[in-house]
Amino acid sequence: MTKFSFEDKLRAVNMYLRGYGSNTVAKVYKVKNHSNILMWVKRYQKYGIDGLKVRRPKYDYDGNFKLNVLNWRKRHKASYPETELQFDISNPGTIATWQRKLDTKGIDALFTRRGRAKHMTTNNNKQAEKSELSELERLRAENRALRVENEYLKKLDALVQKRGHRKKNIKSSKN
């Protein structure tokens, strides 16, 4: 898709507002689809000159905003471009992506962030430390249990030996 400068969009909008048709304006400015001209006009009418400025897309939409946009679109039976215009989103394809995620992966997909977690390395280190600590705790508990078992077996052995001596003493005293 060809990017059009702010000046080209403004000239195209002004030409349309002077009475030329969207097809004619699209041919003059070499815009493949005349509906782009109509969208520029709508953005100009709603947001003024700022609506035509080339913008960087926002990547910071939170899950609640996405859900509100999709609910509004459904309630009003609006198209993606109409919804884009209503919420000042830079690209209607963004809304289509949100809808696809909602349909295929469910509502949780709207709340997940793209890319790598900001503190991924620290989280991994914390998780590693946590698992090492839990492993250490487990080993210590196992060690304590083995010591108790060992003490028990020693006492049992001593008791068995003591009884064995008694029986020998009883047998030898009877003789």
PDB file of C-alpha atoms in Angstrom:
ATOM      1  CA  MET A   1       0.000   0.000   0.000  1.00  0.00           C
ATOM      2  CA  THR A   2       1.379   3.375  -1.000  1.00  0.00           C
ATOM      3  CA  LYS A   3       1.684   5.940   1.763  1.00  0.00           C
ATOM      4  CA  PHE A   4       0.363   9.355   0.878  1.00  0.00           C
ATOM      5  CA  SER A   5       1.789  12.513   2.346  1.00  0.00           C
ATOM      6  CA  PHE A   6      -0.265  14.858   4.458  1.00  0.00           C
ATOM      7  CA  GLU A   7      -0.158  17.463   1.665  1.00  0.00           C
ATOM      8  CA  ASP A   8      -1.446  15.004  -0.960  1.00  0.00           C
ATOM      9  CA  LYS A   9      -4.293  13.933   1.302  1.00  0.00           C
ATOM     10  CA  LEU A  10      -5.227  17.556   2.015  1.00  0.00           C
ATOM     11  CA  ARG A  11      -5.200  18.441  -1.700  1.00  0.00           C
ATOM     12  CA  ALA A  12      -7.297  15.370  -2.522  1.00  0.00           C
ATOM     13  CA  VAL A  13      -9.821  16.209   0.207  1.00  0.00           C
ATOM     14  CA  ASN A  14     -10.061  19.832  -0.957  1.00  0.00           C
ATOM     15  CA  MET A  15     -10.567  18.683  -4.549  1.00  0.00           C
ATOM     16  CA  TYR A  16     -13.361  16.347  -3.423  1.00  0.00           C
ATOM     17  CA  LEU A  17     -14.985  19.098  -1.338  1.00  0.00           C
ATOM     18  CA  ARG A  18     -14.924  21.404  -4.382  1.00  0.00           C
ATOM     19  CA  GLY A  19     -17.262  18.965  -6.098  1.00  0.00           C
ATOM     20  CA  TYR A  20     -15.098  16.428  -7.894  1.00  0.00           C
ATOM     21  CA  GLY A  21     -16.097  12.791  -7.502  1.00  0.00           C
ATOM     22  CA  SER A  22     -14.058  10.341  -5.462  1.00  0.00           C
ATOM     23  CA  ASN A  23     -13.195   8.313  -8.593  1.00  0.00           C
ATOM     24  CA  THR A  24     -11.832  11.409 -10.346  1.00  0.00           C
ATOM     25  CA  VAL A  25      -9.797  12.473  -7.307  1.00  0.00           C
ATOM     26  CA  ALA A  26      -8.454   8.920  -6.934  1.00  0.00           C
ATOM     27  CA  LYS A  27      -7.256   8.929 -10.552  1.00  0.00           C
ATOM     28  CA  VAL A  28      -5.598  12.350 -10.239  1.00  0.00           C
ATOM     29  CA  TYR A  29      -3.677  11.363  -7.088  1.00  0.00           C
ATOM     30  CA  LYS A  30      -3.103   7.754  -8.202  1.00  0.00           C
ATOM     31  CA  VAL A  31      -5.019   6.264  -5.289  1.00  0.00           C
ATOM     32  CA  LYS A  32      -5.960   2.694  -6.186  1.00  0.00           C
ATOM     33  CA  ASN A  33      -9.245   2.645  -4.287  1.00  0.00           C
ATOM     34  CA  HIS A  34     -11.583   5.639  -4.313  1.00  0.00           C
ATOM     35  CA  SER A  35     -12.926   4.599  -0.878  1.00  0.00           C
ATOM     36  CA  ASN A  36      -9.620   5.856   0.565  1.00  0.00           C
ATOM     37  CA  ILE A  37     -10.549   9.344  -0.651  1.00  0.00           C
ATOM     38  CA  LEU A  38     -13.929   9.056   1.074  1.00  0.00           C
ATOM     39  CA  MET A  39     -12.235   7.915   4.293  1.00  0.00           C
ATOM     40  CA  TRP A  40      -9.830  10.875   4.174  1.00  0.00           C
ATOM     41  CA  VAL A  41     -12.807  13.206   3.737  1.00  0.00           C
ATOM     42  CA  LYS A  42     -14.591  11.652   6.727  1.00  0.00           C
ATOM     43  CA  ARG A  43     -11.462  11.901   8.864  1.00  0.00           C
ATOM     44  CA  TYR A  44     -11.025  15.529   7.806  1.00  0.00           C
ATOM     45  CA  GLN A  45     -14.642  16.331   8.650  1.00  0.00           C
ATOM     46  CA  LYS A  46     -14.446  14.645  12.052  1.00  0.00           C
ATOM     47  CA  TYR A  47     -10.898  15.512  13.229  1.00  0.00           C
ATOM     48  CA  GLY A  48      -9.930  18.434  11.015  1.00  0.00           C
ATOM     49  CA  ILE A  49      -6.426  18.714   9.574  1.00  0.00           C
ATOM     50  CA  ASP A  50      -5.048  16.426  12.305  1.00  0.00           C
ATOM     51  CA  GLY A  51      -7.156  13.596  10.911  1.00  0.00           C
ATOM     52  CA  LEU A  52      -5.073  13.619   7.729  1.00  0.00           C
ATOM     53  CA  LYS A  53      -1.634  13.674   9.339  1.00  0.00           C
ATOM     54  CA  VAL A  54       0.497  10.600   8.884  1.00  0.00           C
ATOM     55  CA  ARG A  55       0.562   8.922  12.261  1.00  0.00           C
ATOM     56  CA  ARG A  56       2.441   6.119  13.785  1.00  0.00           C
ATOM     57  CA  PRO A  57       0.081   3.385  14.873  1.00  0.00           C
ATOM     58  CA  LYS A  58      -0.515   3.107  18.603  1.00  0.00           C
ATOM     59  CA  TYR A  59       0.538  -0.223  20.042  1.00  0.00           C
ATOM     60  CA  ASP A  60      -0.599   0.553  23.571  1.00  0.00           C
ATOM     61  CA  TYR A  61      -4.281  -0.318  23.305  1.00  0.00           C
ATOM     62  CA  ASP A  62      -5.276  -2.154  26.458  1.00  0.00           C
ATOM     63  CA  GLY A  63      -7.655  -5.095  26.516  1.00  0.00           C
ATOM     64  CA  ASN A  64     -10.605  -3.095  27.852  1.00  0.00           C
ATOM     65  CA  PHE A  65     -10.290  -0.560  25.037  1.00  0.00           C
ATOM     66  CA  LYS A  66     -10.161  -3.334  22.431  1.00  0.00           C
ATOM     67  CA  LEU A  67     -13.225  -4.973  23.938  1.00  0.00           C
ATOM     68  CA  ASN A  68     -15.126  -1.658  24.003  1.00  0.00           C
ATOM     69  CA  VAL A  69     -14.269  -1.023  20.346  1.00  0.00           C
ATOM     70  CA  LEU A  70     -15.452  -4.486  19.293  1.00  0.00           C
ATOM     71  CA  ASN A  71     -18.642  -4.190  21.352  1.00  0.00           C
ATOM     72  CA  TRP A  72     -19.386  -0.771  19.839  1.00  0.00           C
ATOM     73  CA  ARG A  73     -18.832  -2.174  16.344  1.00  0.00           C
ATOM     74  CA  LYS A  74     -21.208  -5.061  17.042  1.00  0.00           C
ATOM     75  CA  ARG A  75     -23.922  -2.875  18.637  1.00  0.00           C
ATOM     76  CA  HIS A  76     -23.846  -0.357  15.792  1.00  0.00           C
ATOM     77  CA  LYS A  77     -23.300  -2.959  13.057  1.00  0.00           C
ATOM     78  CA  ALA A  78     -20.458  -0.752  11.840  1.00  0.00           C
ATOM     79  CA  SER A  79     -17.764  -1.589   9.320  1.00  0.00           C
ATOM     80  CA  TYR A  80     -14.086  -1.645  10.261  1.00  0.00           C
ATOM     81  CA  PRO A  81     -13.435   1.760   8.622  1.00  0.00           C
ATOM     82  CA  GLU A  82     -16.424   3.301  10.432  1.00  0.00           C
ATOM     83  CA  THR A  83     -15.186   1.900  13.730  1.00  0.00           C
ATOM     84  CA  GLU A  84     -11.668   3.137  12.986  1.00  0.00           C
ATOM     85  CA  LEU A  85     -13.060   6.609  12.379  1.00  0.00           C
ATOM     86  CA  GLN A  86     -15.172   6.545  15.543  1.00  0.00           C
ATOM     87  CA  PHE A  87     -12.253   5.614  17.815  1.00  0.00           C
ATOM     88  CA  ASP A  88      -9.443   7.368  15.901  1.00  0.00           C
ATOM     89  CA  ILE A  89      -7.524   4.160  15.291  1.00  0.00           C
ATOM     90  CA  SER A  90      -4.870   4.496  12.634  1.00  0.00           C
ATOM     91  CA  ASN A  91      -5.755   1.369  10.635  1.00  0.00           C
ATOM     92  CA  PRO A  92      -9.020  -0.576  10.268  1.00  0.00           C
ATOM     93  CA  GLY A  93      -6.951  -3.748   9.903  1.00  0.00           C
ATOM     94  CA  THR A  94      -6.049  -3.389  13.568  1.00  0.00           C
ATOM     95  CA  ILE A  95      -9.702  -3.805  14.523  1.00  0.00           C
ATOM     96  CA  ALA A  96     -10.040  -6.788  12.188  1.00  0.00           C
ATOM     97  CA  THR A  97      -7.067  -8.405  13.936  1.00  0.00           C
ATOM     98  CA  TRP A  98      -8.693  -7.874  17.339  1.00  0.00           C
ATOM     99  CA  GLN A  99     -11.934  -9.407  16.061  1.00  0.00           C
ATOM    100  CA  ARG A 100     -10.081 -12.419  14.653  1.00  0.00           C
ATOM    101  CA  LYS A 101      -8.264 -12.927  17.975  1.00  0.00           C
ATOM    102  CA  LEU A 102     -11.535 -12.706  19.882  1.00  0.00           C
ATOM    103  CA  ASP A 103     -13.236 -15.188  17.550  1.00  0.00           C
ATOM    104  CA  THR A 104     -10.420 -17.738  17.491  1.00  0.00           C
ATOM    105  CA  LYS A 105      -8.710 -17.477  20.882  1.00  0.00           C
ATOM    106  CA  GLY A 106     -11.318 -15.895  23.124  1.00  0.00           C
ATOM    107  CA  ILE A 107     -11.468 -12.788  25.253  1.00  0.00           C
ATOM    108  CA  ASP A 108      -8.139 -13.431  27.014  1.00  0.00           C
ATOM    109  CA  ALA A 109      -6.310 -12.953  23.712  1.00  0.00           C
ATOM    110  CA  LEU A 110      -7.305  -9.262  23.741  1.00  0.00           C
ATOM    111  CA  PHE A 111      -5.536  -8.752  27.052  1.00  0.00           C
ATOM    112  CA  THR A 112      -2.233 -10.441  26.241  1.00  0.00           C
ATOM    113  CA  ARG A 113       0.710  -8.297  25.240  1.00  0.00           C
ATOM    114  CA  ARG A 114       2.715  -8.904  22.112  1.00  0.00           C
ATOM    115  CA  GLY A 115       6.389  -9.695  22.187  1.00  0.00           C
ATOM    116  CA  ARG A 116       8.733 -10.178  25.039  1.00  0.00           C
ATOM    117  CA  ALA A 117       7.902  -9.325  28.631  1.00  0.00           C
ATOM    118  CA  LYS A 118       9.596  -6.162  29.844  1.00  0.00           C
ATOM    119  CA  HIS A 119      11.365  -7.855  32.721  1.00  0.00           C
ATOM    120  CA  MET A 120      11.661 -11.283  31.228  1.00  0.00           C
ATOM    121  CA  THR A 121      15.216 -11.902  32.395  1.00  0.00           C
ATOM    122  CA  THR A 122      14.448 -10.896  35.974  1.00  0.00           C
ATOM    123  CA  ASN A 123      11.297 -12.997  35.951  1.00  0.00           C
ATOM    124  CA  ASN A 124      13.275 -15.981  34.699  1.00  0.00           C
ATOM    125  CA  ASN A 125      15.901 -15.409  37.388  1.00  0.00           C
ATOM    126  CA  LYS A 126      13.216 -15.132  40.070  1.00  0.00           C
ATOM    127  CA  GLN A 127      11.522 -18.281  38.830  1.00  0.00           C
ATOM    128  CA  ALA A 128      14.846 -20.112  38.762  1.00  0.00           C
ATOM    129  CA  GLU A 129      15.622 -18.947  42.307  1.00  0.00           C
ATOM    130  CA  LYS A 130      12.141 -19.945  43.420  1.00  0.00           C
ATOM    131  CA  SER A 131      12.465 -23.412  41.918  1.00  0.00           C
ATOM    132  CA  GLU A 132      15.948 -23.796  43.433  1.00  0.00           C
ATOM    133  CA  LEU A 133      14.587 -22.738  46.832  1.00  0.00           C
ATOM    134  CA  SER A 134      11.672 -25.134  46.588  1.00  0.00           C
ATOM    135  CA  GLU A 135      14.077 -27.904  45.570  1.00  0.00           C
ATOM    136  CA  LEU A 136      16.322 -27.024  48.527  1.00  0.00           C
ATOM    137  CA  GLU A 137      13.317 -27.029  50.874  1.00  0.00           C
ATOM    138  CA  ARG A 138      12.242 -30.411  49.531  1.00  0.00           C
ATOM    139  CA  LEU A 139      15.733 -31.844  49.999  1.00  0.00           C
ATOM    140  CA  ARG A 140      15.955 -30.490  53.557  1.00  0.00           C
ATOM    141  CA  ALA A 141      12.589 -32.019  54.444  1.00  0.00           C
ATOM    142  CA  GLU A 142      13.656 -35.326  52.932  1.00  0.00           C
ATOM    143  CA  ASN A 143      16.920 -35.126  54.884  1.00  0.00           C
ATOM    144  CA  ARG A 144      15.028 -34.536  58.166  1.00  0.00           C
ATOM    145  CA  ALA A 145      12.712 -37.454  57.430  1.00  0.00           C
ATOM    146  CA  LEU A 146      15.672 -39.735  56.718  1.00  0.00           C
ATOM    147  CA  ARG A 147      17.393 -38.670  59.953  1.00  0.00           C
ATOM    148  CA  VAL A 148      14.247 -39.418  61.963  1.00  0.00           C
ATOM    149  CA  GLU A 149      13.922 -42.781  60.235  1.00  0.00           C
ATOM    150  CA  ASN A 150      17.596 -43.503  60.904  1.00  0.00           C
ATOM    151  CA  GLU A 151      17.210 -42.648  64.625  1.00  0.00           C
ATOM    152  CA  TYR A 152      14.115 -44.832  64.811  1.00  0.00           C
ATOM    153  CA  LEU A 153      15.936 -47.759  63.216  1.00  0.00           C
ATOM    154  CA  LYS A 154      18.900 -47.330  65.588  1.00  0.00           C
ATOM    155  CA  LYS A 155      16.584 -47.362  68.625  1.00  0.00           C
ATOM    156  CA  LEU A 156      14.691 -50.336  67.239  1.00  0.00           C
ATOM    157  CA  ASP A 157      17.977 -52.162  66.668  1.00  0.00           C
ATOM    158  CA  ALA A 158      19.126 -51.327  70.203  1.00  0.00           C
ATOM    159  CA  LEU A 159      15.808 -52.558  71.590  1.00  0.00           C
ATOM    160  CA  VAL A 160      16.041 -55.797  69.610  1.00  0.00           C
ATOM    161  CA  GLN A 161      19.609 -56.340  70.836  1.00  0.00           C
ATOM    162  CA  LYS A 162      18.567 -55.617  74.433  1.00  0.00           C
ATOM    163  CA  ARG A 163      15.747 -58.175  74.207  1.00  0.00           C
ATOM    164  CA  GLY A 164      18.157 -60.625  72.625  1.00  0.00           C
ATOM    165  CA  HIS A 165      20.521 -60.202  75.602  1.00  0.00           C
ATOM    166  CA  ARG A 166      17.633 -60.727  78.039  1.00  0.00           C
ATOM    167  CA  LYS A 167      16.609 -63.936  76.340  1.00  0.00           C
ATOM    168  CA  LYS A 168      20.213 -65.148  76.444  1.00  0.00           C
ATOM    169  CA  ASN A 169      20.476 -64.180  80.080  1.00  0.00           C
ATOM    170  CA  ILE A 170      17.220 -65.961  80.901  1.00  0.00           C
ATOM    171  CA  LYS A 171      18.337 -69.104  79.037  1.00  0.00           C
ATOM    172  CA  SER A 172      21.781 -69.086  80.654  1.00  0.00           C
ATOM    173  CA  SER A 173      20.328 -68.558  84.138  1.00  0.00           C
ATOM    174  CA  LYS A 174      17.969 -71.545  83.692  1.00  0.00           C
ATOM    175  CA  ASN A 175      20.895 -73.808  82.932  1.00  0.00           C
TER     176      ASN A 175
END
